[in-house]
XYZ file of C-alpha atoms in Angstrom:
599
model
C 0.000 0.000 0.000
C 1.408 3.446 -0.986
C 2.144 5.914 2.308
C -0.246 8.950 2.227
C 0.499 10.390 5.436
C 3.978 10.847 7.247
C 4.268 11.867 10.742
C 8.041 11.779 12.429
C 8.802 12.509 16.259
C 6.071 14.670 17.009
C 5.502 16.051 20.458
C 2.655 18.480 21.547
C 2.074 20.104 25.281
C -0.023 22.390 26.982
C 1.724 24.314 29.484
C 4.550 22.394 31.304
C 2.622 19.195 30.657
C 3.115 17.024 27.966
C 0.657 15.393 26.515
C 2.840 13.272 23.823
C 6.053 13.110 22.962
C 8.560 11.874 19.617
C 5.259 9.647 18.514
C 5.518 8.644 14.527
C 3.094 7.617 12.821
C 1.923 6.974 8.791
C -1.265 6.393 7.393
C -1.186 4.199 3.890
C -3.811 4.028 1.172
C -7.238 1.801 1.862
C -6.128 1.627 5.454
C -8.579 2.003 8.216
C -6.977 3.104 11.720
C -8.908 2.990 14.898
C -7.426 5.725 17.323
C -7.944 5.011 21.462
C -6.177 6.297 24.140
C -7.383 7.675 27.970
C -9.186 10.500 27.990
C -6.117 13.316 28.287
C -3.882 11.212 26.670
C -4.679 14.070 23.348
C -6.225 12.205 20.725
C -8.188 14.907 19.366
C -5.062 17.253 19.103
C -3.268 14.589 18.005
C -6.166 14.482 15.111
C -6.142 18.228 14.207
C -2.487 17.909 14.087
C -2.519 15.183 11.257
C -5.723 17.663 9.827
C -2.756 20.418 9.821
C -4.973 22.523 12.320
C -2.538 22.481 14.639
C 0.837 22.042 14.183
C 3.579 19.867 16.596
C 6.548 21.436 18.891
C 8.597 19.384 17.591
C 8.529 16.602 14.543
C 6.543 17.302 11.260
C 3.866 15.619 9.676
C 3.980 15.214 5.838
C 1.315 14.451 3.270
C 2.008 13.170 -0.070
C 1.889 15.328 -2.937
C -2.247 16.497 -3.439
C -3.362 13.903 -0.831
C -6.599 15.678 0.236
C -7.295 15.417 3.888
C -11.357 15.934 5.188
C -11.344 15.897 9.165
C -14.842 16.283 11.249
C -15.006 17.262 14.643
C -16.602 16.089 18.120
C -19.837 18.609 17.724
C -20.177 20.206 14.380
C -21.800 22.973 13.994
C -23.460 24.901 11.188
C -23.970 28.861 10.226
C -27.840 29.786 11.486
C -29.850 29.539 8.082
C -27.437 27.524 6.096
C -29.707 24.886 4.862
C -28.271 21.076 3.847
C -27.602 21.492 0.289
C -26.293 24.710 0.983
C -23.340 23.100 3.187
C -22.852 20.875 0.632
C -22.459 23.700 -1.863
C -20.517 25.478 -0.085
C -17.973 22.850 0.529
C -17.242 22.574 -2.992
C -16.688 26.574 -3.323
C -13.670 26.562 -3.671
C -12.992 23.106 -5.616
C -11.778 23.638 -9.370
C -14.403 21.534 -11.154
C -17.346 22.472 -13.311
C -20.098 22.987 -11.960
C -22.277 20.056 -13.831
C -19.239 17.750 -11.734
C -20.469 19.442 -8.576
C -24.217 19.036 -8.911
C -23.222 15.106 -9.732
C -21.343 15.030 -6.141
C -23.962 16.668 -4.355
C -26.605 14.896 -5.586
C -24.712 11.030 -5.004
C -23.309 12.119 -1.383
C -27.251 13.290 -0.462
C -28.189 10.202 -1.433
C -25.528 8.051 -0.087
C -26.461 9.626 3.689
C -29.943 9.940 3.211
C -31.332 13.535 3.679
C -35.016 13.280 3.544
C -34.957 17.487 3.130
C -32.320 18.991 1.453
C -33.354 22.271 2.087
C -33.767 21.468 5.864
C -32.184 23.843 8.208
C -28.783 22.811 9.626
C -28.462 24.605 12.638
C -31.769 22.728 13.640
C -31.163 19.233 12.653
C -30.727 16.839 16.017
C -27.031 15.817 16.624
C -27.260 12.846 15.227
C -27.959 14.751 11.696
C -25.744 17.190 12.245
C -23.014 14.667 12.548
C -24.298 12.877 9.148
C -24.251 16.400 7.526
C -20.599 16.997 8.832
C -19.521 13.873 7.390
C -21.338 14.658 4.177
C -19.429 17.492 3.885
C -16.130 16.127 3.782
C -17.110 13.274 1.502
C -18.225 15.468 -1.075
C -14.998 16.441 -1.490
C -13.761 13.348 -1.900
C -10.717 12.965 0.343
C -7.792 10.679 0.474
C -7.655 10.455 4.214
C -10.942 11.012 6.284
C -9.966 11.600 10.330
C -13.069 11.372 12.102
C -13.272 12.765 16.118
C -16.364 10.657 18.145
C -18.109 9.852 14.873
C -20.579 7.474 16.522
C -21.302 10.703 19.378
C -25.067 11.280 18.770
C -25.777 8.798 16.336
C -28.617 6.054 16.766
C -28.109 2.126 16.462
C -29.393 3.287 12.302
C -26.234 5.825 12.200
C -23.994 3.745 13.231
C -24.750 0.795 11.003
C -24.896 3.014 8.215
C -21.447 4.867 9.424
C -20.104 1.291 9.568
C -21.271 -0.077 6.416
C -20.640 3.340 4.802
C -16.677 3.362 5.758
C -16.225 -0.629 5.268
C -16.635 0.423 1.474
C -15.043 3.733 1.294
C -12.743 4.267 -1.475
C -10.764 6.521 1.097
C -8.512 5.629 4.190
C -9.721 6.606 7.251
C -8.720 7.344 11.204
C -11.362 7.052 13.800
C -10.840 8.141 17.255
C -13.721 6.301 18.577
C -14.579 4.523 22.160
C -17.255 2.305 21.047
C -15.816 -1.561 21.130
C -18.102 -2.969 18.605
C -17.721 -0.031 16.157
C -13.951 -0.318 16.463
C -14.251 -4.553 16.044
C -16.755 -4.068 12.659
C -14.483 -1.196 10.971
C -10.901 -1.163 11.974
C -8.364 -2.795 9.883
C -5.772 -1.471 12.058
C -5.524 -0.177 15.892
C -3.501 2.338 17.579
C -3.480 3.438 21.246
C -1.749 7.106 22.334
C -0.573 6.205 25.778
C 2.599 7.056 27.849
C 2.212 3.460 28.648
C 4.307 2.462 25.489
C 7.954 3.317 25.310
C 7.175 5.142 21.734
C 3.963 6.833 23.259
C 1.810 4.790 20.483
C 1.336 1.071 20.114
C -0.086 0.012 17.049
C -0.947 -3.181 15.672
C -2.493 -4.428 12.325
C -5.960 -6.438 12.651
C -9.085 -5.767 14.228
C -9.943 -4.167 17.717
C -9.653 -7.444 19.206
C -6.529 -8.467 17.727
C -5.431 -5.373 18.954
C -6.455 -6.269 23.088
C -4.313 -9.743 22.575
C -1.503 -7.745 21.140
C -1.730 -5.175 24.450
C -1.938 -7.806 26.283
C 1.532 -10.008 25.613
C 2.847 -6.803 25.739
C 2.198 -5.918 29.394
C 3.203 -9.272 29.974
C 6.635 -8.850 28.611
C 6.929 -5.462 29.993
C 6.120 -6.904 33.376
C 8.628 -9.638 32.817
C 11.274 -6.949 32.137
C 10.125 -4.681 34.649
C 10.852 -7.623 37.482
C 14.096 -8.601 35.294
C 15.169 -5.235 35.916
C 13.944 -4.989 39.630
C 16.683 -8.305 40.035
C 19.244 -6.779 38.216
C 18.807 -3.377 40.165
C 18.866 -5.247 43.413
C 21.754 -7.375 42.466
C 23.816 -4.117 42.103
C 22.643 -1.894 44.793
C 24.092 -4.829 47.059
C 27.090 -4.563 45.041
C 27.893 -0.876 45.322
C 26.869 -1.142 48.914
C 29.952 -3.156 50.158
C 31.960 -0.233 48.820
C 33.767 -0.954 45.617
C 37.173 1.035 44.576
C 35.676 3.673 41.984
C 39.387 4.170 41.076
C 39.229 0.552 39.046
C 38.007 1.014 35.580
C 35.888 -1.803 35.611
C 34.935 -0.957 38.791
C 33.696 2.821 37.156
C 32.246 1.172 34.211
C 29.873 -1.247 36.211
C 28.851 1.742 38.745
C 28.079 3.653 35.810
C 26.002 0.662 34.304
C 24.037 0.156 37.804
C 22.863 4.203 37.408
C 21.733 3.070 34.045
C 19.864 0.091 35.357
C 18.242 2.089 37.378
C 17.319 4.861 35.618
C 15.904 2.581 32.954
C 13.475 1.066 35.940
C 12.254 3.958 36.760
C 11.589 5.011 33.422
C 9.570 1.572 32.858
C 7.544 2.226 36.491
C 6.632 5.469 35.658
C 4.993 4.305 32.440
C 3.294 1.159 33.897
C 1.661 3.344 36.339
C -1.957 3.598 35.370
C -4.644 5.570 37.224
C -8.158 4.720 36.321
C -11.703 6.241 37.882
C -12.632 4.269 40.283
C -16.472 4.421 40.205
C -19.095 2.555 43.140
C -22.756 3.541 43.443
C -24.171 3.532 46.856
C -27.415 1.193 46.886
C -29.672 1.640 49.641
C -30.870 -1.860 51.922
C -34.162 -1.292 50.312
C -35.751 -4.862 50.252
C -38.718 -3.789 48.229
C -40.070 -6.306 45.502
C -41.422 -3.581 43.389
C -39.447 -0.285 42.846
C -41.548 1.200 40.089
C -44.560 -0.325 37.851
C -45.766 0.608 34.826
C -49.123 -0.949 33.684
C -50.278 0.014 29.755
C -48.502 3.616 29.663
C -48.751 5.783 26.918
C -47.381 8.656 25.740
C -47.307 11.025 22.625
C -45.186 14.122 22.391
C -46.178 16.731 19.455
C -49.044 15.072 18.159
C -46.818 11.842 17.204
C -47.593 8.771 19.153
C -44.242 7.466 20.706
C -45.263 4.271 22.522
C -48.540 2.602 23.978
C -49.438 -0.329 26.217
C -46.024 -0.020 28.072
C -46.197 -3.162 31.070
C -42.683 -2.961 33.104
C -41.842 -4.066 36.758
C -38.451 -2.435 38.129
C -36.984 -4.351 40.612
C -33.901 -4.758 42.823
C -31.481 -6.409 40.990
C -33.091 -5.682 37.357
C -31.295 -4.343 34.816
C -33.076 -3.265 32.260
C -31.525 -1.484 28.637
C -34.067 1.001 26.308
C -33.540 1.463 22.822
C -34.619 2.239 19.502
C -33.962 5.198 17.146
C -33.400 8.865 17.913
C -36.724 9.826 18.158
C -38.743 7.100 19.630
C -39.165 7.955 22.889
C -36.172 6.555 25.134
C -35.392 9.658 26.928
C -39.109 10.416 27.628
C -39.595 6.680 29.007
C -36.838 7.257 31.396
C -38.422 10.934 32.476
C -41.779 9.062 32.989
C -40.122 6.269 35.379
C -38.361 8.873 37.265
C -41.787 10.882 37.458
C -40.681 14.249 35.523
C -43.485 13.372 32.765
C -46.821 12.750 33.178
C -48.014 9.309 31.182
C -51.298 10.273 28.980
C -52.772 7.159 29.752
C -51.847 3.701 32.026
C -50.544 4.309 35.688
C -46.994 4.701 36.906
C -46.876 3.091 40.777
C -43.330 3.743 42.666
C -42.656 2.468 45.966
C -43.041 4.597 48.936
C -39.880 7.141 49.224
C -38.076 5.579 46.282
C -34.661 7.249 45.955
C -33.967 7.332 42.258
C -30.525 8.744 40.870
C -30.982 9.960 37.541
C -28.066 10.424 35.003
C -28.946 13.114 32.293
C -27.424 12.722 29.062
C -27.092 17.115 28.223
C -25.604 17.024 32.099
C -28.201 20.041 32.598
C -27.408 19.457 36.482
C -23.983 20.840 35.949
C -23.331 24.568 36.122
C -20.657 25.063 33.815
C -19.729 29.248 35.581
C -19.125 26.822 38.638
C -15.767 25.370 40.127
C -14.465 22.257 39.568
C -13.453 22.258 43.138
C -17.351 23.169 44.017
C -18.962 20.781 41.376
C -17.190 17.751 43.372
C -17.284 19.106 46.629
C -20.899 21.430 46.832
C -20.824 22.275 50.734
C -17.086 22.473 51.237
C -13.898 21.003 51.256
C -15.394 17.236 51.701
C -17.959 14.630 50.948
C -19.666 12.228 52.977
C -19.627 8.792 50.963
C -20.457 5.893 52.341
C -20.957 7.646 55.611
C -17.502 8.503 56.028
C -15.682 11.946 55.192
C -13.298 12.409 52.076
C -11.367 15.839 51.139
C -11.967 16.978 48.232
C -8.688 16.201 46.962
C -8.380 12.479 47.741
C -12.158 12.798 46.240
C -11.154 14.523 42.715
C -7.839 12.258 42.714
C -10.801 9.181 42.634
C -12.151 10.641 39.237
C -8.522 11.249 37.689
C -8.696 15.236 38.568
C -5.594 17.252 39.969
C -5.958 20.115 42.476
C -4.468 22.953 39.951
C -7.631 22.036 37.930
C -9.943 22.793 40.464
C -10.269 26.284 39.970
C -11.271 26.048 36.225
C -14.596 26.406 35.417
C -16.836 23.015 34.700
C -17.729 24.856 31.002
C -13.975 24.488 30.338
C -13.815 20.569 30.896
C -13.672 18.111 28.158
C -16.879 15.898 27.666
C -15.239 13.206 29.056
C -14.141 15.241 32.593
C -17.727 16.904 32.681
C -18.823 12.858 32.574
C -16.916 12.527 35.314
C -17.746 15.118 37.784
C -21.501 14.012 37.367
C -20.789 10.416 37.965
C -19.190 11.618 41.181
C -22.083 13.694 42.085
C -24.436 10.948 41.625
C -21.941 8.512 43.689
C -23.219 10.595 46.908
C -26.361 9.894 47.061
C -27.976 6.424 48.254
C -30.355 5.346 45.138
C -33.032 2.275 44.870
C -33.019 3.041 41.126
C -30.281 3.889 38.819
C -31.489 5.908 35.070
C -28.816 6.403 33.028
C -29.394 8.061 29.947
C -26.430 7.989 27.746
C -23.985 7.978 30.321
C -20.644 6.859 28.169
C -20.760 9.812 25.855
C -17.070 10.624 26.444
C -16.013 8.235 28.541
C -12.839 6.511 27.747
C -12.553 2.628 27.404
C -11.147 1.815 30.358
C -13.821 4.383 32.449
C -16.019 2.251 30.193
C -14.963 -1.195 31.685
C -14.914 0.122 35.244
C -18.556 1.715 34.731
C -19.508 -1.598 33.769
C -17.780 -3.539 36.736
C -19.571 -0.531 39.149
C -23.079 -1.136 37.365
C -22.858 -5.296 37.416
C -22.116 -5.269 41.169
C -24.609 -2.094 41.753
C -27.674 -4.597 43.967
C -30.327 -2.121 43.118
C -32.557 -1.591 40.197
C -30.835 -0.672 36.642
C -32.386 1.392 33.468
C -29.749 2.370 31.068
C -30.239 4.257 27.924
C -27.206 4.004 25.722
C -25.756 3.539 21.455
C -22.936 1.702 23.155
C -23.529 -1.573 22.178
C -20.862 -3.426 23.762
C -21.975 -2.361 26.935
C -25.559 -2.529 26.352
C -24.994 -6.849 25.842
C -22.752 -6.699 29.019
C -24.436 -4.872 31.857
C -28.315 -5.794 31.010
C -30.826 -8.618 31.408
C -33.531 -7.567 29.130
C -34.352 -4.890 26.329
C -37.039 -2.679 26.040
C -37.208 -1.889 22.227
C -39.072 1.150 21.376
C -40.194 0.836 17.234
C -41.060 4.268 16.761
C -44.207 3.434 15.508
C -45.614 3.122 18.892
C -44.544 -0.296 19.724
C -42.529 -1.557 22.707
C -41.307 -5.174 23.328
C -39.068 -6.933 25.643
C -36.277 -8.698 23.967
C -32.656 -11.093 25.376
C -30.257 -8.692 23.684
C -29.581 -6.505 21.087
C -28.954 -8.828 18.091
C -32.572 -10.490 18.885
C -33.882 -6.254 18.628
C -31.922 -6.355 15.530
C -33.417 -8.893 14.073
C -36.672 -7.873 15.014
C -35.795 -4.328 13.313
C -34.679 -6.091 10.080
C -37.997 -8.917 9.593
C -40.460 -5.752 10.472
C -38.236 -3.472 7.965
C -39.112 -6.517 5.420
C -42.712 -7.335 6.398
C -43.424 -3.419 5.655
C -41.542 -3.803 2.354
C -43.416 -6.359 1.096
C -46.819 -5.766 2.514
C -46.925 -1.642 1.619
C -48.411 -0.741 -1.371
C -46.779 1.295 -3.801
C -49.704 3.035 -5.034
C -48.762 4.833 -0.922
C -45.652 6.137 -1.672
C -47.333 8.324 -4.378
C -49.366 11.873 -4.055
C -53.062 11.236 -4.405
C -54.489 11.794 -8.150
C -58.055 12.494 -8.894
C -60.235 9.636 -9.565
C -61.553 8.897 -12.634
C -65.114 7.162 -13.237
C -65.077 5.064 -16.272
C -62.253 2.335 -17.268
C -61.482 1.137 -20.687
C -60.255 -2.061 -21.897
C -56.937 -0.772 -23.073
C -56.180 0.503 -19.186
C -57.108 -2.257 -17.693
C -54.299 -4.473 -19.742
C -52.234 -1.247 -19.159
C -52.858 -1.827 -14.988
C -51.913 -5.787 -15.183
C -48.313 -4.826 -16.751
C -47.732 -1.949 -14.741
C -46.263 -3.650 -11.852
C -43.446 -5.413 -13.967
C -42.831 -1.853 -15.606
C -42.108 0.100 -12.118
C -39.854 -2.946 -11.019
C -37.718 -2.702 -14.143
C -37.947 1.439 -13.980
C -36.795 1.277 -10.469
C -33.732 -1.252 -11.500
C -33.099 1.461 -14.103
C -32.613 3.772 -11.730
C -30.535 2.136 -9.536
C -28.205 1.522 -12.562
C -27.810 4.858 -13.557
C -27.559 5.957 -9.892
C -24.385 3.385 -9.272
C -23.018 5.297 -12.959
C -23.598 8.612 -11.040
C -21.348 7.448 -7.694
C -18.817 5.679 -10.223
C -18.067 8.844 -12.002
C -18.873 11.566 -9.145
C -15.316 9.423 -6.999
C -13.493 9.274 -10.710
C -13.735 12.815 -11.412
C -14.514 12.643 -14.642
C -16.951 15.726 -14.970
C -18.301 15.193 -18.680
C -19.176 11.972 -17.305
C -20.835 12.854 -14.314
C -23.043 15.249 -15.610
C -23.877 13.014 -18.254
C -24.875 10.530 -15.535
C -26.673 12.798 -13.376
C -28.923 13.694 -16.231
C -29.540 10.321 -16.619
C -30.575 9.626 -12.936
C -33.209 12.470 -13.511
C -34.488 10.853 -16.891
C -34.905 7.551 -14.795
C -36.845 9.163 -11.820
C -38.847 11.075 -13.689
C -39.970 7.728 -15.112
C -40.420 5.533 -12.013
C -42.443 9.342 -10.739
C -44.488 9.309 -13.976
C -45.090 5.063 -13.696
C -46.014 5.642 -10.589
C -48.426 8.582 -11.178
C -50.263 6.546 -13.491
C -50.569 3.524 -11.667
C -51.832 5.956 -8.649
C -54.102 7.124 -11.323
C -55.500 3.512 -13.093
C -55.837 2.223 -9.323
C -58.182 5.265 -8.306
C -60.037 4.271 -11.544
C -60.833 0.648 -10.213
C -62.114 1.791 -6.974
C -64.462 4.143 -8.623
């Protein structure tokens, strides 16, 4: 594979602390690299360096000759009444192609994301859009190298699959700083972790994301094994140079010399295997309650659009219960109902008498970002009670990974990952019978990840945990509640049973909806002739083969929109226009014959 992207010995700090140092690193054509690290560790600079928005203290980072580089960020955001297409425009301004070759990339990128407005607002579209739109935005301009920042932040189980599916086939290499195991495991053809763990600062390895954790882990084993090699070697000449050798002797010199060496090189190795990690433990009350809350056929519709019905749910100690479904269907709002902060429209909600519920909220409304760190963790002082006994509040922040010359900074100035953190300690306080959780690894690191899990499998109360991350989703719960988004809610084992249930609905619909629906109503006609009746028995085969048609010319517009070829692509984007306009006007008619029979 040729090398795109050459990075040599870069470092990068902020203030007196580094954050990495001398790392190299090259990206090579078709490649997909997954990009992890602790939060802190700088992935996202480490990103906008290789974007060239930010450049290294020391080292350089070198593209080949015309490699084009896209790069979206964490939260994207959008000029207030910029609408989709224009984006999309606008991200071709300044491209050197006709502007029959832009139309033909607009139009096969909107349709490879699937806008159903292109003249939508984009400073109003949910997050999950907004990410999609970011994306589109960069492939339009068809890059060499596409470095995506969170991709999967905000995105629904359907964004991600199509984000997967959508980068497995990308003509493009890509890096992906991403926390989400499962997304990693489906898309990465290569892993690297940014960690002073490694003596480089970077260990990479070629395979998938769990290739990648047996790699890591023969490496800490061998590290270990040369970490106690050196501790015996260190020991071996401490005793030595402690019974008072002649330095004079130039062996002597040379082997005091070597023991400095030794040692230096230990403590060089046990600095890097030192590894702090949040160490996270909700407080459960005794509570010995059978029935924490009860839900018996709940309802609830939010702007005139039914979201679910006939909702039957017991929470009790010891359940732990996941909700999902699309952006959209109601997840959030279920969560608000248990908790009691929304009124059901019809059913009854029972909770047990006193119930202390601790709710995680996913915009982290209940942090003040003009406040204190120091105050956020630490509300009436300079300690917590947990667990009945005092803390200070800097053994306290030193739990969640924060140091006390951060505590003055305002919360508004943390990363999403530290602003995680300081509510998580919050809602460690406080004794709960009921845990909600809605979207509570936005963020997060992996291994906060694997110790949220541990903290949430031993927690003995109740569970309900709203979240995209898969991978956890399978770990910490018993059952699903699967919201449809068509008002619908079932229990299910896991998520790939919800996924199949997705996919055989998806299929059912397919087959069962009529296609005279997905057409405008036409006046009816009275009267029917014999010519339109034969005309109505062959219409059916005619839409199928218009609609093949289309798709034809559609993969001819996507071929020559990534080739360049602009004669070519405007020549196939008037030919995707010739074929809709005929699967429109097939579909008209049969709209039209079909009113004609039923009159």
């Amino acid at each position: 594979m040729s090398l795109l992207l050459n990075c040599q010995s870069i470092s990068k700090s902020f203030g007196a602390e580094p954050l990495f140092e001398n790392v190299s690193f090259t990206i090579s054509e078709g490649e997909r690299l997954g990009l992890i690290g602790p939060n802190g560790s700088g992935k996202s600079t480490f990103l906008q360096i290789l974007a060239g928005m930010q450049q290294p203290d020391t080292g350089e980072c070198v593209p080949r000759k015309l490699v084009r580089l896209g790069y979206v960020p964490q939260e994207p955001s959008f000029a207030a009444g910029l609408t989709v297409r224009a984006v999309l425009d606008g991200a071709l301004a300044g491209e050197l192609i006709e502007d029959a070759a832009k139309l033909a990339r607009v139009a096969a990128v909107l349709g490879r994301v699937g806008f159903p407005d292109e003249q939508a607002a984009a400073s109003t579209l949910s997050g999950g859009w907004r990410k999609r739109l970011a994306i589109a935005s960069e492939l339009v301009r068809q890059p060499d190298i596409l470095l995506l920042d969170e991709p999967t932040n905000h995105l629904d189980l359907e964004g991600i699959l199509w984000l997967e599916k959508l980068l497995q086939s990308a003509p493009f290499a890509c890096v992906v700083v991403s926390h989400d195991r499962y997304f990693l495991e489906n898309v990465a053809t290569s892993m690297a972790e940014l960690n002073r763990l490694y003596p480089e600062g970077l260990f990479r390895t070629s395979g998938t994301y769990s290739d990648f954790l047996a790699a890591k882990d023969d490496f800490l084993l061998a590290q270990s094994k040369h970490q106690e090699a050196l501790e015996n070697r260190v020991r071996r000449e401490l005793e030595w140079l402690r019974r008072g050798p002649k330095a004079r002797a130039t062996k002597a010199k040379a082997r005091i010399d070597n023991a400095h060496r030794l040692m230096d090189q230990l403590d060089d190795v046990n600095t890097r295997m030192q590894s702090a990690s949040t160490r996270i433990d909700f407080v459960a009350t005794e509570r010995r309650t059978k029935r924490l809350i009860e839900l018996k056929g709940v309802a609830k519709s939010l702007g005139g659009k039914l979201l679910f019905r006939d909702v039957d749910m017991v929470i009790a100690p010891g359940a732990r219960l996941g909700i999902t479904g699309m952006n959209g269907t109601g997840k959030t709002t279920l969560l608000r109902i248990l908790k009691g902060d929304l009124e059901a429209d019809a059913g009854t909600v029972n909770r047990a008498e006193n119930l202390r519920i601790v709710y995680f909220d996913q915009e982290r409304a209940q942090l003040d970002p003009t406040i204190s760190l120091k105050r956020a963790l630490a509300p009436e002082g300079d300690s917590v009670i947990y667990r009945g006994s005092v803390q200070h509040v800097n053994g306290w922040a030193k739990r969640f990974l924060f140091r006390p010359e951060q505590f003055e900074m305002p919360v508004g100035r943390l990363s999403g990952g530290e602003r995680a953190r300081v509510l998580i300690a919050r809602l460690m306080l406080a004794e709960a019978d009921v845990l909600l959780l809605d979207e509570p690894t936005n963020d997060l690191d992996i291994p906060t990840l694997e110790t949220l899990e541990e903290s949430l499998l031993d927690f003995p109360g109740a569970l309900v945990l709203i979240t995209h991350d898969r991978y956890m989703m399978d770990r910490v719960s018993t059952a699903l509640c699967g919201l449809d988004g068509e008002g619908r809610a079932g229990l299910f084992a896991d998520y790939s049973q919800w996924e199949q249930s997705l996919a055989s609905r998806k299929q059912a619909k397919a087959v069962k909806e009529p296609a005279a629906a997905r057409v405008r109503n036409v006046p009816a006609v009275k009267r029917h002739s014999y010519l339109e009746a034969r005309e109505w028995e062959t219409m059916e085969q005619r839409i199928l083969e218009a609609e093949e048609t289309l798709a034809a010319r559609q993969a001819e517009l996507d071929e020559a929109s990534q080739s360049g070829d602009a004669a070519r692509a405007h020549e196939a984007y008037a030919a995707v226009g010739v074929a809709q306009a005929d699967v429109d006007s097939l579909y008209a008619r049969w709209a039209e014959l079909e009113s004609k029979l039923q009159g």
